[in-house]
Amino acid sequence: MTEMECLRLIEHVPDHPQARLWLAQFTFSRRNMVHAREHLVMAVNGARRLGLREDGAEIYVFFSLLERTAGDFKTALAAAREGLSQCGENVRLIWQECEALRSLGHTLQRVHRLNRLAALSPTDRDVLVELGLALLSTSSAPQALRPLRKAIELGVDDPEVVLALARLEMRANNFDAASTLLHALDIKQPKNLGVIAALWETYKLQCRWQEAQHFERKMLELIEAGDVHPWLAPFVLLCADISPQTLRAYTERLAKAQASRLPRLTPSARSPVETEKLRIGYLSADFHHHATAMLVAGLFEHHDNGKFDVFAYSYGPRVDDEYRQRLKKAIPQWRDLNELSDRDAAQQIADDHIDVLIEMKGHTLGARPDIAAHRPAPLIVHYLGYPGTICAEGVQYQVADSLIVPVGDEHLYVEKILRMPNCYQVNDSNRARPIETSREALGLPEDATVLCNFNHALKWNALYFDLWLRAIARVPNACLWLLDPGAAARQALSARAEATGVATRLYWAPVLPLSEHLTRLASADLALDQLPCASHTTGSDALWMGVPVLTCLGDAFHGRVAASLLHAVRLPEFITNDIVDYGRRLDELLHDPSLLRAAKRHLRSPDANFDLFNTVEFTRDWECLLETEYRRLTM
């Protein structure tokens, strides 16, 4: 039907649904949004008058599309949902609903509706891809495996979709599947940084270090040349042999590529009473049984509520575990942001009149950087989540200490450095110290000197591992106890141990809940650290259970944390300056076990009052640091 015929038809039936829809489409094509909207309103009236259901769905689909094109995403969402209520479950209307939810930033709602769409259209490749990619930005990311696998089975060959699936296969320890996908991509796109980085990570996780080194060289060449990829997070690069300067440059480029340039939010006016206390807000997805929660629980409990109003902003899993219960009890002003868009979450923080916002995720998995990018507080500080510069929009400060970031190293950070007077890492003095498990129960030799490393396999490398093997080879009663990295890595490491003649002195520790892990950890004599990424929570766990840590001082934040921990328990003699010094010191400790026994007695002394585990003192220093910087900023 032509436009003229439609005009003649509405002279007789002003709200003729189909004619009004066609007229809306004609006027929309000429960018006349006002008249297109007027035609659609009349079309909706006609559809309601006639009781149209499926036949009226197209009107609402186009109405939602028009409003989204005009930038009115809330009205677009309302139009799609009104259509669903009037016309029943229509896949095109659900798609429009999902697109409006995407524009509004309502990720979890969008995932829920995409799940329904996938159930209604199980072979729609576009739906499967959108569902898989949407899941990647949630805590349910592993569930993206199924829709992405199905999409690729149905013929999707978009390199970024294939790369997303390969990374998921890698995370699920399906290394053969990941490698097959990645090598096929590498043939087609030999200079795709995302593919090369994923191949490097895949081989690192399997401890196949020769292959990993090949792809690491290629990855670093592309980074040095100025390349960037959205799925190569700086967090992963902490385990690569990359200079601090190059890491900062890459992080800045990535931040610039992903910058949203979001508007600053303006909070409503505060009453005079509300201005009496400094308001501190903590923003994280990790307020549950997670390393972050285990570290900060005591800090939350020891805040001076007479001087500070403390808020928690959580957007992580809503599990009701012991740590979440403990944190919520310590901070009753608790806000769940899961269902809110980034903008609405930021508005909640602004409306709570937060003075200092502590952003605690940085570049770690599940972060929502656009919340802080709206600048919902006058002072935004990154703390604890990511050990380095994050270059994130809105974040002005990074917390460290004088060993983590020595004076003169500030150029490695975009943020201003705020230094705690002692160790930057908070710990929980109320945490339990479980009774040590016997070596017999753990399958460890009773009379051996037990060296352990419970870091993630991604942190390990040939330089340190081979040094450990050579060290125990020189001492007949020494053994090496490692966190089990999975079958593929275990096979590779066992082969290296076999070649050194110490395969029978390699022991594997299965992954256990933290309480059970701590009971066994105390059976070790020495925890071994490594570079480039040192032990962080793993290191403080060992020290808490009375096990000294041998570390090597790195050249950036992520390589210096264990050294800071050791200073805070007064064991500087366990900090070495380079790999040669590290190897020499390890030999000394193995040949004179009395040094290890003395260090363990020192850590386990009931009279010890270490800075690392003095949560009350840390909290007072922390409050002073934040209040001083806030007053300086706002005076």
PDB file of C-alpha atoms in Angstrom, residues 28 33 40 58-71 76 79-80 92 96 99:
ATOM      1  CA  PHE A  28      10.370   7.645  10.051  1.00  0.00           C
ATOM      2  CA  MET A  33      10.147  11.379  14.470  1.00  0.00           C
ATOM      3  CA  LEU A  40       2.078   5.019  16.112  1.00  0.00           C
ATOM      4  CA  GLU A  58       4.513  -5.239  14.747  1.00  0.00           C
ATOM      5  CA  ILE A  59       3.135  -1.854  15.872  1.00  0.00           C
ATOM      6  CA  TYR A  60       4.781  -2.167  19.286  1.00  0.00           C
ATOM      7  CA  VAL A  61       8.006  -3.530  17.756  1.00  0.00           C
ATOM      8  CA  PHE A  62       8.308  -0.443  15.566  1.00  0.00           C
ATOM      9  CA  PHE A  63       7.248   1.861  18.406  1.00  0.00           C
ATOM     10  CA  SER A  64      10.033   0.487  20.629  1.00  0.00           C
ATOM     11  CA  LEU A  65      12.552   0.760  17.788  1.00  0.00           C
ATOM     12  CA  LEU A  66      11.571   4.373  17.102  1.00  0.00           C
ATOM     13  CA  GLU A  67      11.933   5.413  20.738  1.00  0.00           C
ATOM     14  CA  ARG A  68      15.284   3.681  21.035  1.00  0.00           C
ATOM     15  CA  THR A  69      16.495   5.418  17.876  1.00  0.00           C
ATOM     16  CA  ALA A  70      15.369   8.712  19.400  1.00  0.00           C
ATOM     17  CA  GLY A  71      17.364   7.919  22.569  1.00  0.00           C
ATOM     18  CA  ALA A  76      11.320   2.045  24.264  1.00  0.00           C
ATOM     19  CA  ALA A  79       6.541   0.112  24.492  1.00  0.00           C
ATOM     20  CA  ALA A  80       8.024  -3.371  24.154  1.00  0.00           C
ATOM     21  CA  ARG A  92      10.402  -9.770  18.042  1.00  0.00           C
ATOM     22  CA  GLN A  96      13.176  -5.133  21.326  1.00  0.00           C
ATOM     23  CA  GLU A  99      17.737  -4.068  23.094  1.00  0.00           C
TER      24      GLU A  99
END
